[in-house]
């Protein structure tokens, strides 16, 4: 399981931040060549990020790069400079159609071959941030085996809709649920948008916890201080882990006894309950807060 | 430095370097002027980074001014490359227009 509870954005033209990107404890980092870089600095940021990928060890942190869209004058050069360095993932902003993914996939394939990067190793995370993109979710997730997750971009999405983005976030419930459902069609992760107010820790936790309940697997962050808060929201609590362990133990014991019906605390344990429990334990193990063996009788 | 075929990249922020590359200076070889706190220990490494980066772009004659603020080798090389590419773009544009 690839943990992506947090994806920390790092401005691509800031050498100090590129150097320290791995030390904050995010599961994934996003070296950003898109919105964090002004048009006048696109070339310098591209060269800087390429050199950082060549020289800086990011250890076990997943390294991803948000390139510019291929429909801009900067996208193609971003791909040409970055793909040969074999980042784990390219994040595709303003993805609206399956064709956007296929164009990226074709170019990545050519560049992988040319530069000796193993075929298929650079994955894609489309970012959905427009009404048009939201109308094509199933096609986008099924368009390529490189698609590793679906990312939501709430700021651009609400701007496109002409909606107000509120802290309660009710205006986003529908699209968020549709993004989770689309991600599950392809068996991939759903990743939520950033929470812009870096001084509101409580609001961040509430939003992160709410989107986890909707089914999201993680959330983008824009400041290191947001990481621990989002991790807390996306990591199963002791109580959840303990309950999940008892569910799995009960179902395994029932299998030994060849018993068809299982109940725990008066509640029937059926396949979806067991599936959720196993997911909780897998997530807890990946997050390093639990070992699956310990839950077994 | 004149403003003809001049490229500049980087900043004076910590961990960065501000680099100016002038390509039509009329001087042979790489003329390098530098300042910054790392020169005491790494002047030769910085000279090598500048010359190798310019050589990789086919540039053998240039005037370079570099102010570094504790930049890593990969950052120095990135800033020299960006400045040089910008200067090359100015030359190319002048060639097309001329």
mmCIF file of C-alpha atoms in Angstrom:
data_model
loop_
_atom_site.group_PDB
_atom_site.id
_atom_site.type_symbol
_atom_site.label_atom_id
_atom_site.label_comp_id
_atom_site.label_asym_id
_atom_site.label_seq_id
_atom_site.Cartn_x
_atom_site.Cartn_y
_atom_site.Cartn_z
ATOM 1 C CA UNK A 1 0.000 0.000 0.000
ATOM 2 C CA UNK A 2 1.410 3.415 -1.034
ATOM 3 C CA UNK A 3 0.569 5.843 1.743
ATOM 4 C CA UNK A 4 -0.500 9.241 0.450
ATOM 5 C CA UNK A 5 -2.140 10.730 3.549
ATOM 6 C CA UNK A 6 -0.296 13.965 2.833
ATOM 7 C CA UNK A 7 1.095 15.456 -0.382
ATOM 8 C CA UNK A 8 3.255 18.482 0.481
ATOM 9 C CA UNK A 9 3.518 21.149 -2.225
ATOM 10 C CA UNK A 10 7.010 22.624 -2.666
ATOM 11 C CA UNK A 11 7.451 25.677 -4.941
ATOM 12 C CA UNK A 12 9.684 24.525 -7.779
ATOM 13 C CA UNK A 13 11.791 27.681 -7.918
ATOM 14 C CA UNK A 14 12.767 27.719 -4.228
ATOM 15 C CA UNK A 15 16.115 25.927 -3.699
ATOM 16 C CA UNK A 16 15.938 25.988 0.114
ATOM 17 C CA UNK A 17 12.522 24.359 0.193
ATOM 18 C CA UNK A 18 13.498 21.798 -2.458
ATOM 19 C CA UNK A 19 16.492 20.862 -0.326
ATOM 20 C CA UNK A 20 14.422 20.311 2.834
ATOM 21 C CA UNK A 21 11.317 18.835 1.219
ATOM 22 C CA UNK A 22 11.783 15.357 2.680
ATOM 23 C CA UNK A 23 12.453 16.276 6.289
ATOM 24 C CA UNK A 24 8.936 17.272 7.323
ATOM 25 C CA UNK A 25 7.448 13.762 7.291
ATOM 26 C CA UNK A 26 4.919 14.047 4.451
ATOM 27 C CA UNK A 27 4.101 10.762 2.724
ATOM 28 C CA UNK A 28 4.494 12.367 -0.696
ATOM 29 C CA UNK A 29 6.033 15.606 -1.926
ATOM 30 C CA UNK A 30 4.896 17.600 -4.951
ATOM 31 C CA UNK A 31 7.660 19.634 -6.585
ATOM 32 C CA UNK A 32 5.498 22.252 -8.216
ATOM 33 C CA UNK A 33 6.202 23.711 -11.645
ATOM 34 C CA UNK A 34 2.649 24.962 -12.120
ATOM 35 C CA UNK A 35 0.777 27.461 -9.961
ATOM 36 C CA UNK A 36 3.638 28.060 -7.501
ATOM 37 C CA UNK A 37 5.889 29.335 -10.299
ATOM 38 C CA UNK A 38 5.358 32.597 -12.186
ATOM 39 C CA UNK A 39 5.299 32.506 -15.969
ATOM 40 C CA UNK A 40 8.623 34.382 -16.120
ATOM 41 C CA UNK A 41 10.358 31.720 -13.987
ATOM 42 C CA UNK A 42 8.990 28.534 -15.594
ATOM 43 C CA UNK A 43 12.293 27.788 -17.363
ATOM 44 C CA UNK A 44 14.457 28.367 -14.274
ATOM 45 C CA UNK A 45 12.168 26.273 -12.031
ATOM 46 C CA UNK A 46 12.148 23.397 -14.520
ATOM 47 C CA UNK A 47 15.971 23.282 -14.579
ATOM 48 C CA UNK A 48 16.176 23.614 -10.781
ATOM 49 C CA UNK A 49 13.686 20.787 -10.140
ATOM 50 C CA UNK A 50 15.446 18.578 -12.693
ATOM 51 C CA UNK A 51 18.782 19.147 -10.937
ATOM 52 C CA UNK A 52 17.189 18.556 -7.529
ATOM 53 C CA UNK A 53 15.827 15.208 -8.735
ATOM 54 C CA UNK A 54 19.321 14.321 -9.963
ATOM 55 C CA UNK A 55 21.174 15.304 -6.819
ATOM 56 C CA UNK A 56 19.020 15.393 -3.687
ATOM 57 C CA UNK A 57 18.116 12.197 -1.856
ATOM 58 C CA UNK A 58 14.481 12.281 -0.778
ATOM 59 C CA UNK A 59 14.909 8.900 0.928
ATOM 60 C CA UNK A 60 11.640 6.968 1.266
ATOM 61 C CA UNK A 61 9.353 9.913 0.529
ATOM 62 C CA UNK A 62 7.369 9.560 -2.672
ATOM 63 C CA UNK A 63 8.619 12.207 -5.125
ATOM 64 C CA UNK A 64 6.055 13.642 -7.511
ATOM 65 C CA UNK A 65 6.186 16.645 -9.817
ATOM 66 C CA UNK A 66 3.248 18.846 -10.777
ATOM 67 C CA UNK A 67 4.047 19.702 -14.368
ATOM 68 C CA UNK A 68 2.266 22.303 -16.442
ATOM 69 C CA UNK A 69 -0.576 21.093 -18.601
ATOM 70 C CA UNK A 70 0.379 19.964 -22.105
ATOM 71 C CA UNK A 71 -2.096 22.524 -23.389
ATOM 72 C CA UNK A 72 0.188 25.333 -22.120
ATOM 73 C CA UNK A 73 3.465 26.468 -23.749
ATOM 74 C CA UNK A 74 5.405 24.992 -20.787
ATOM 75 C CA UNK A 75 4.021 21.461 -20.491
ATOM 76 C CA UNK A 76 6.016 19.632 -23.137
ATOM 77 C CA UNK A 77 9.393 20.921 -21.913
ATOM 78 C CA UNK A 78 8.437 20.021 -18.338
ATOM 79 C CA UNK A 79 7.857 16.421 -19.428
ATOM 80 C CA UNK A 80 11.070 16.339 -21.492
ATOM 81 C CA UNK A 81 13.240 17.500 -18.597
ATOM 82 C CA UNK A 82 11.530 15.646 -15.755
ATOM 83 C CA UNK A 83 10.551 12.190 -17.052
ATOM 84 C CA UNK A 84 14.198 11.087 -17.671
ATOM 85 C CA UNK A 85 14.778 11.558 -13.916
ATOM 86 C CA UNK A 86 12.091 8.931 -13.216
ATOM 87 C CA UNK A 87 9.918 10.624 -10.606
ATOM 88 C CA UNK A 88 7.317 8.268 -9.116
ATOM 89 C CA UNK A 89 4.449 10.380 -10.362
ATOM 90 C CA UNK A 90 3.596 13.343 -12.558
ATOM 91 C CA UNK A 91 0.577 15.274 -11.310
ATOM 92 C CA UNK A 92 -1.479 16.543 -14.239
ATOM 93 C CA UNK A 93 -3.241 19.816 -13.507
ATOM 94 C CA UNK A 94 -6.518 20.857 -15.098
ATOM 95 C CA UNK A 95 -7.164 17.363 -16.399
ATOM 96 C CA UNK A 96 -10.525 17.347 -18.154
ATOM 97 C CA UNK A 97 -10.727 14.385 -20.497
ATOM 98 C CA UNK A 98 -9.341 10.911 -21.052
ATOM 99 C CA UNK A 99 -7.497 12.406 -24.002
ATOM 100 C CA UNK A 100 -5.532 14.691 -21.636
ATOM 101 C CA UNK A 101 -4.268 11.552 -19.849
ATOM 102 C CA UNK A 102 -3.578 9.716 -23.114
ATOM 103 C CA UNK A 103 -1.487 12.604 -24.495
ATOM 104 C CA UNK A 104 0.553 12.625 -21.293
ATOM 105 C CA UNK A 105 0.870 8.838 -21.342
ATOM 106 C CA UNK A 106 2.110 8.798 -24.942
ATOM 107 C CA UNK A 107 4.751 11.439 -24.295
ATOM 108 C CA UNK A 108 5.911 9.781 -21.067
ATOM 109 C CA UNK A 109 6.187 6.432 -22.878
ATOM 110 C CA UNK A 110 8.378 7.972 -25.593
ATOM 111 C CA UNK A 111 10.577 9.746 -23.043
ATOM 112 C CA UNK A 112 10.932 6.639 -20.863
ATOM 113 C CA UNK A 113 12.125 4.670 -23.865
ATOM 114 C CA UNK A 114 14.521 7.389 -25.008
ATOM 115 C CA UNK A 115 16.085 7.860 -21.567
ATOM 116 C CA UNK A 116 16.221 4.250 -20.381
ATOM 117 C CA UNK A 117 13.604 4.671 -17.658
ATOM 118 C CA UNK A 118 11.715 1.369 -17.142
ATOM 119 C CA UNK A 119 8.533 1.418 -19.231
ATOM 120 C CA UNK A 120 5.443 2.303 -17.234
ATOM 121 C CA UNK A 121 7.334 3.370 -14.120
ATOM 122 C CA UNK A 122 6.266 7.025 -14.130
ATOM 123 C CA UNK A 123 2.666 7.139 -12.916
ATOM 124 C CA UNK A 124 0.060 9.862 -13.346
ATOM 125 C CA UNK A 125 -2.255 11.598 -10.906
ATOM 126 C CA UNK A 126 -4.834 13.682 -12.782
ATOM 127 C CA UNK A 127 -6.029 16.751 -10.885
ATOM 128 C CA UNK A 128 -9.728 17.459 -11.340
ATOM 129 C CA UNK A 129 -10.433 21.157 -10.996
ATOM 130 C CA UNK A 130 -13.150 22.084 -13.471
ATOM 131 C CA UNK A 131 -16.779 21.285 -14.165
ATOM 132 C CA UNK A 132 -15.762 19.698 -17.468
ATOM 133 C CA UNK A 133 -13.190 17.473 -15.768
ATOM 134 C CA UNK A 134 -15.788 16.495 -13.177
ATOM 135 C CA UNK A 135 -18.128 15.400 -15.973
ATOM 136 C CA UNK A 136 -15.588 12.903 -17.333
ATOM 137 C CA UNK A 137 -14.371 11.136 -14.185
ATOM 138 C CA UNK A 138 -15.025 7.471 -15.146
ATOM 139 C CA UNK A 139 -13.326 7.945 -18.552
ATOM 140 C CA UNK A 140 -10.338 9.666 -16.951
ATOM 141 C CA UNK A 141 -9.676 6.973 -14.325
ATOM 142 C CA UNK A 142 -10.038 4.162 -16.857
ATOM 143 C CA UNK A 143 -7.929 5.817 -19.553
ATOM 144 C CA UNK A 144 -4.511 4.463 -18.547
ATOM 145 C CA UNK A 145 -2.900 1.968 -16.176
ATOM 146 C CA UNK A 146 -0.516 4.767 -15.204
ATOM 147 C CA UNK A 147 -3.302 6.582 -13.340
ATOM 148 C CA UNK A 148 -2.372 5.976 -9.694
ATOM 149 C CA UNK A 149 -4.842 8.270 -7.948
ATOM 150 C CA UNK A 150 -7.361 11.001 -8.573
ATOM 151 C CA UNK A 151 -6.660 14.395 -7.039
ATOM 152 C CA UNK A 152 -9.253 17.084 -6.385
ATOM 153 C CA UNK A 153 -8.429 20.800 -6.762
ATOM 154 C CA UNK A 154 -11.133 22.686 -4.891
ATOM 155 C CA UNK A 155 -9.996 26.271 -5.435
ATOM 156 C CA UNK A 156 -10.047 26.140 -9.224
ATOM 157 C CA UNK A 157 -13.172 23.976 -9.164
ATOM 158 C CA UNK A 158 -15.222 26.452 -7.122
ATOM 159 C CA UNK A 159 -13.871 29.314 -9.242
ATOM 160 C CA UNK A 160 -14.973 27.460 -12.384
ATOM 161 C CA UNK A 161 -18.434 26.917 -10.898
ATOM 162 C CA UNK A 162 -18.767 30.441 -9.614
ATOM 163 C CA UNK A 163 -19.357 28.905 -6.174
ATOM 164 C CA UNK A 164 -18.066 30.218 -2.876
ATOM 165 C CA UNK A 165 -15.633 27.941 -1.050
ATOM 166 C CA UNK A 166 -16.709 27.779 2.573
ATOM 167 C CA UNK A 167 -15.069 26.195 5.611
ATOM 168 C CA UNK A 168 -18.066 23.875 6.008
ATOM 169 C CA UNK A 169 -17.492 22.699 2.427
ATOM 170 C CA UNK A 170 -21.063 21.576 1.704
ATOM 171 C CA UNK A 171 -20.720 23.017 -1.814
ATOM 172 C CA UNK A 172 -18.084 20.328 -2.447
ATOM 173 C CA UNK A 173 -19.781 17.249 -0.941
ATOM 174 C CA UNK A 174 -21.217 16.096 -4.267
ATOM 175 C CA UNK A 175 -18.030 16.394 -6.332
ATOM 176 C CA UNK A 176 -15.924 14.891 -3.541
ATOM 177 C CA UNK A 177 -18.178 11.824 -3.360
ATOM 178 C CA UNK A 178 -18.089 11.484 -7.143
ATOM 179 C CA UNK A 179 -14.291 11.646 -7.133
ATOM 180 C CA UNK A 180 -14.114 8.879 -4.527
ATOM 181 C CA UNK A 181 -16.588 6.744 -6.493
ATOM 182 C CA UNK A 182 -14.648 7.257 -9.732
ATOM 183 C CA UNK A 183 -11.357 6.380 -8.038
ATOM 184 C CA UNK A 184 -12.872 3.131 -6.774
ATOM 185 C CA UNK A 185 -13.926 2.173 -10.318
ATOM 186 C CA UNK A 186 -10.233 1.866 -11.116
ATOM 187 C CA UNK A 187 -9.191 0.677 -7.647
ATOM 188 C CA UNK A 188 -7.060 3.762 -7.090
ATOM 189 C CA UNK A 189 -6.765 6.374 -4.356
ATOM 190 C CA UNK A 190 -8.743 9.591 -4.007
ATOM 191 C CA UNK A 191 -6.770 12.598 -2.772
ATOM 192 C CA UNK A 192 -8.373 15.780 -1.514
ATOM 193 C CA UNK A 193 -7.538 19.417 -2.158
ATOM 194 C CA UNK A 194 -5.494 21.780 0.009
ATOM 195 C CA UNK A 195 -6.898 23.645 3.016
ATOM 196 C CA UNK A 196 -5.660 27.175 2.458
ATOM 197 C CA UNK A 197 -5.787 28.663 5.985
ATOM 198 C CA UNK A 198 -2.493 27.464 7.493
ATOM 199 C CA UNK A 199 -3.360 29.078 10.836
ATOM 200 C CA UNK A 200 -6.612 27.160 11.327
ATOM 201 C CA UNK A 201 -5.500 23.768 12.661
ATOM 202 C CA UNK A 202 -8.937 22.856 13.962
ATOM 203 C CA UNK A 203 -10.622 23.650 10.641
ATOM 204 C CA UNK A 204 -7.986 21.611 8.814
ATOM 205 C CA UNK A 205 -8.514 18.583 11.071
ATOM 206 C CA UNK A 206 -12.282 18.784 10.707
ATOM 207 C CA UNK A 207 -12.061 18.966 6.920
ATOM 208 C CA UNK A 208 -9.496 16.166 6.720
ATOM 209 C CA UNK A 209 -11.555 13.927 9.016
ATOM 210 C CA UNK A 210 -14.719 14.683 7.052
ATOM 211 C CA UNK A 211 -13.159 13.826 3.690
ATOM 212 C CA UNK A 212 -11.656 10.641 5.134
ATOM 213 C CA UNK A 213 -15.198 9.634 6.101
ATOM 214 C CA UNK A 214 -16.252 10.297 2.494
ATOM 215 C CA UNK A 215 -13.610 7.771 1.437
ATOM 216 C CA UNK A 216 -10.595 9.929 0.588
ATOM 217 C CA UNK A 217 -7.145 8.453 1.190
ATOM 218 C CA UNK A 218 -5.261 11.703 1.751
ATOM 219 C CA UNK A 219 -5.076 15.422 1.334
ATOM 220 C CA UNK A 220 -2.689 17.943 -0.179
ATOM 221 C CA UNK A 221 -0.917 20.311 2.226
ATOM 222 C CA UNK A 222 0.834 23.610 1.626
ATOM 223 C CA UNK A 223 2.704 24.045 4.907
ATOM 224 C CA UNK A 224 4.755 21.580 6.972
ATOM 225 C CA UNK A 225 2.701 22.371 10.075
ATOM 226 C CA UNK A 226 -0.364 20.866 8.357
ATOM 227 C CA UNK A 227 1.242 17.428 7.996
ATOM 228 C CA UNK A 228 0.826 16.038 11.517
ATOM 229 C CA UNK A 229 -2.780 17.278 11.662
ATOM 230 C CA UNK A 230 -3.739 15.570 8.399
ATOM 231 C CA UNK A 231 -1.891 12.399 9.386
ATOM 232 C CA UNK A 232 -3.871 12.309 12.618
ATOM 233 C CA UNK A 233 -7.111 12.563 10.640
ATOM 234 C CA UNK A 234 -6.110 9.838 8.163
ATOM 235 C CA UNK A 235 -4.513 7.358 10.555
ATOM 236 C CA UNK A 236 -6.878 4.907 12.275
ATOM 237 C CA UNK A 237 -7.339 5.552 15.990
ATOM 238 C CA UNK A 238 -6.481 2.910 18.605
ATOM 239 C CA UNK A 239 -10.198 2.264 19.052
ATOM 240 C CA UNK A 240 -10.705 1.721 15.307
ATOM 241 C CA UNK A 241 -7.694 -0.599 15.120
ATOM 242 C CA UNK A 242 -8.844 -2.576 18.152
ATOM 243 C CA UNK A 243 -12.359 -3.023 16.720
ATOM 244 C CA UNK A 244 -11.005 -3.947 13.260
ATOM 245 C CA UNK A 245 -8.725 -6.527 14.884
ATOM 246 C CA UNK A 246 -11.664 -8.092 16.704
ATOM 247 C CA UNK A 247 -13.728 -8.205 13.480
ATOM 248 C CA UNK A 248 -10.957 -9.975 11.587
ATOM 249 C CA UNK A 249 -10.302 -12.341 14.506
ATOM 250 C CA UNK A 250 -14.018 -13.178 14.701
ATOM 251 C CA UNK A 251 -14.307 -13.926 10.980
ATOM 252 C CA UNK A 252 -11.153 -16.053 10.999
ATOM 253 C CA UNK A 253 -12.365 -17.992 14.029
ATOM 254 C CA UNK A 254 -15.723 -18.548 12.313
ATOM 255 C CA UNK A 255 -13.920 -19.886 9.249
ATOM 256 C CA UNK A 256 -12.097 -22.439 11.430
ATOM 257 C CA UNK A 257 -15.406 -23.465 13.012
ATOM 258 C CA UNK A 258 -17.027 -23.484 9.547
ATOM 259 C CA UNK A 259 -19.731 -21.229 10.929
ATOM 260 C CA UNK A 260 -21.658 -19.215 8.355
ATOM 261 C CA UNK A 261 -22.927 -16.438 10.601
ATOM 262 C CA UNK A 262 -20.730 -14.266 12.744
ATOM 263 C CA UNK A 263 -21.733 -11.620 15.250
ATOM 264 C CA UNK A 264 -19.669 -9.257 17.328
ATOM 265 C CA UNK A 265 -21.245 -7.302 20.177
ATOM 266 C CA UNK A 266 -24.648 -8.235 18.808
ATOM 267 C CA UNK A 267 -23.882 -6.877 15.334
ATOM 268 C CA UNK A 268 -23.730 -9.134 12.308
ATOM 269 C CA UNK A 269 -20.307 -9.230 10.679
ATOM 270 C CA UNK A 270 -20.683 -9.527 6.923
ATOM 271 C CA UNK A 271 -18.313 -9.163 3.995
ATOM 272 C CA UNK A 272 -18.355 -5.317 3.728
ATOM 273 C CA UNK A 273 -17.666 -4.977 7.466
ATOM 274 C CA UNK A 274 -14.726 -7.374 7.163
ATOM 275 C CA UNK A 275 -13.424 -5.538 4.082
ATOM 276 C CA UNK A 276 -13.513 -2.217 5.958
ATOM 277 C CA UNK A 277 -11.771 -3.781 8.955
ATOM 278 C CA UNK A 278 -9.000 -5.210 6.782
ATOM 279 C CA UNK A 279 -8.553 -1.787 5.149
ATOM 280 C CA UNK A 280 -8.238 -0.142 8.574
ATOM 281 C CA UNK A 281 -5.579 -2.683 9.612
ATOM 282 C CA UNK A 282 -3.667 -2.329 6.328
ATOM 283 C CA UNK A 283 -3.689 1.461 6.662
ATOM 284 C CA UNK A 284 -2.612 1.246 10.300
ATOM 285 C CA UNK A 285 0.223 -1.095 9.371
ATOM 286 C CA UNK A 286 1.369 1.124 6.483
ATOM 287 C CA UNK A 287 1.284 4.120 8.829
ATOM 288 C CA UNK A 288 3.454 2.228 11.310
ATOM 289 C CA UNK A 289 0.953 2.286 14.165
ATOM 290 C CA UNK A 290 0.012 -1.412 14.094
ATOM 291 C CA UNK A 291 1.226 -4.816 12.957
ATOM 292 C CA UNK A 292 -1.367 -7.019 11.322
ATOM 293 C CA UNK A 293 0.012 -10.250 12.884
ATOM 294 C CA UNK A 294 -0.830 -8.935 16.348
ATOM 295 C CA UNK A 295 -4.535 -8.879 15.609
ATOM 296 C CA UNK A 296 -4.696 -12.535 14.723
ATOM 297 C CA UNK A 297 -5.575 -15.132 17.330
ATOM 298 C CA UNK B 1 27.978 44.374 -18.256
ATOM 299 C CA UNK B 2 25.971 45.640 -21.211
ATOM 300 C CA UNK B 3 22.398 44.496 -21.551
ATOM 301 C CA UNK B 4 23.125 42.821 -24.894
ATOM 302 C CA UNK B 5 22.769 39.008 -24.779
ATOM 303 C CA UNK B 6 22.503 39.110 -21.029
ATOM 304 C CA UNK B 7 20.719 36.370 -19.117
ATOM 305 C CA UNK B 8 19.980 36.442 -15.414
ATOM 306 C CA UNK B 9 18.570 33.774 -13.096
ATOM 307 C CA UNK B 10 18.203 33.029 -9.398
ATOM 308 C CA UNK B 11 17.862 35.200 -6.314
ATOM 309 C CA UNK B 12 19.856 36.454 -3.348
ATOM 310 C CA UNK B 13 17.803 34.356 -0.917
ATOM 311 C CA UNK B 14 19.415 31.783 1.351
ATOM 312 C CA UNK B 15 20.450 28.554 -0.444
ATOM 313 C CA UNK B 16 20.227 30.300 -3.820
ATOM 314 C CA UNK B 17 22.546 32.226 -6.170
ATOM 315 C CA UNK B 18 22.013 35.154 -8.498
ATOM 316 C CA UNK B 19 23.790 34.565 -11.782
ATOM 317 C CA UNK B 20 24.293 36.853 -14.774
ATOM 318 C CA UNK B 21 25.736 35.551 -18.020
ATOM 319 C CA UNK B 22 26.844 37.874 -20.832
ATOM 320 C CA UNK B 23 27.638 36.160 -24.100
ATOM 321 C CA UNK B 24 28.780 38.916 -26.434
ATOM 322 C CA UNK B 25 31.287 40.520 -24.066
ATOM 323 C CA UNK B 26 34.094 40.337 -26.603
ATOM 324 C CA UNK B 27 36.321 38.420 -24.216
ATOM 325 C CA UNK B 28 37.865 35.012 -24.750
ATOM 326 C CA UNK B 29 37.272 32.240 -22.267
ATOM 327 C CA UNK B 30 35.081 32.327 -19.178
ATOM 328 C CA UNK B 31 35.584 35.488 -17.150
ATOM 329 C CA UNK B 32 34.069 34.845 -13.739
ATOM 330 C CA UNK B 33 33.412 37.344 -10.989
ATOM 331 C CA UNK B 34 32.033 35.952 -7.726
ATOM 332 C CA UNK B 35 31.025 36.882 -4.228
ATOM 333 C CA UNK B 36 29.362 35.004 -1.386
ATOM 334 C CA UNK B 37 30.050 33.206 1.901
ATOM 335 C CA UNK B 38 30.934 29.824 0.362
ATOM 336 C CA UNK B 39 33.845 31.143 -1.717
ATOM 337 C CA UNK B 40 36.306 30.724 1.148
ATOM 338 C CA UNK B 41 35.876 26.963 1.057
ATOM 339 C CA UNK B 42 34.409 26.171 -2.346
ATOM 340 C CA UNK B 43 35.731 28.712 -4.854
ATOM 341 C CA UNK B 44 37.339 26.081 -7.053
ATOM 342 C CA UNK B 45 34.226 23.853 -6.972
ATOM 343 C CA UNK B 46 32.091 26.816 -8.000
ATOM 344 C CA UNK B 47 34.469 27.666 -10.873
ATOM 345 C CA UNK B 48 34.240 24.061 -12.087
ATOM 346 C CA UNK B 49 30.421 24.087 -11.816
ATOM 347 C CA UNK B 50 30.225 27.277 -13.888
ATOM 348 C CA UNK B 51 32.645 26.133 -16.612
ATOM 349 C CA UNK B 52 31.177 22.631 -16.909
ATOM 350 C CA UNK B 53 27.628 23.971 -17.142
ATOM 351 C CA UNK B 54 28.554 26.527 -19.814
ATOM 352 C CA UNK B 55 30.566 23.910 -21.722
ATOM 353 C CA UNK B 56 27.555 21.559 -21.718
ATOM 354 C CA UNK B 57 25.663 24.315 -23.562
ATOM 355 C CA UNK B 58 28.508 24.822 -26.039
ATOM 356 C CA UNK B 59 29.563 28.137 -24.492
ATOM 357 C CA UNK B 60 33.316 28.757 -24.272
ATOM 358 C CA UNK B 61 33.369 32.571 -24.123
ATOM 359 C CA UNK B 62 31.293 34.425 -21.552
ATOM 360 C CA UNK B 63 31.398 36.933 -18.782
ATOM 361 C CA UNK B 64 29.733 35.592 -15.645
ATOM 362 C CA UNK B 65 28.822 37.386 -12.446
ATOM 363 C CA UNK B 66 27.724 35.135 -9.581
ATOM 364 C CA UNK B 67 26.521 36.060 -6.101
ATOM 365 C CA UNK B 68 25.937 32.948 -4.071
ATOM 366 C CA UNK B 69 24.130 32.560 -0.742
ATOM 367 C CA UNK B 70 25.043 29.034 0.290
ATOM 368 C CA UNK B 71 23.671 27.358 -2.832
ATOM 369 C CA UNK B 72 24.280 23.646 -3.357
ATOM 370 C CA UNK B 73 26.182 22.519 -6.442
ATOM 371 C CA UNK B 74 22.930 21.425 -8.140
ATOM 372 C CA UNK B 75 21.387 24.859 -7.506
ATOM 373 C CA UNK B 76 24.465 26.725 -8.802
ATOM 374 C CA UNK B 77 24.468 24.648 -11.952
ATOM 375 C CA UNK B 78 20.710 25.201 -12.409
ATOM 376 C CA UNK B 79 21.040 28.955 -12.059
ATOM 377 C CA UNK B 80 24.038 29.155 -14.419
ATOM 378 C CA UNK B 81 22.183 27.022 -16.964
ATOM 379 C CA UNK B 82 18.999 29.109 -16.714
ATOM 380 C CA UNK B 83 20.932 32.390 -17.045
ATOM 381 C CA UNK B 84 22.968 31.050 -19.978
ATOM 382 C CA UNK B 85 19.897 29.704 -21.776
ATOM 383 C CA UNK B 86 18.213 33.073 -21.360
ATOM 384 C CA UNK B 87 21.283 34.799 -22.808
ATOM 385 C CA UNK B 88 21.338 32.327 -25.704
ATOM 386 C CA UNK B 89 17.669 33.091 -26.341
ATOM 387 C CA UNK B 90 18.514 36.817 -26.540
ATOM 388 C CA UNK B 91 21.297 36.078 -29.039
ATOM 389 C CA UNK B 92 19.035 33.856 -31.090
ATOM 390 C CA UNK B 93 16.311 36.480 -31.158
ATOM 391 C CA UNK B 94 18.827 39.153 -32.162
ATOM 392 C CA UNK B 95 20.075 36.837 -34.930
ATOM 393 C CA UNK B 96 16.566 36.261 -36.254
ATOM 394 C CA UNK B 97 15.705 39.916 -36.114
ATOM 395 C CA UNK B 98 19.094 41.007 -37.440
#
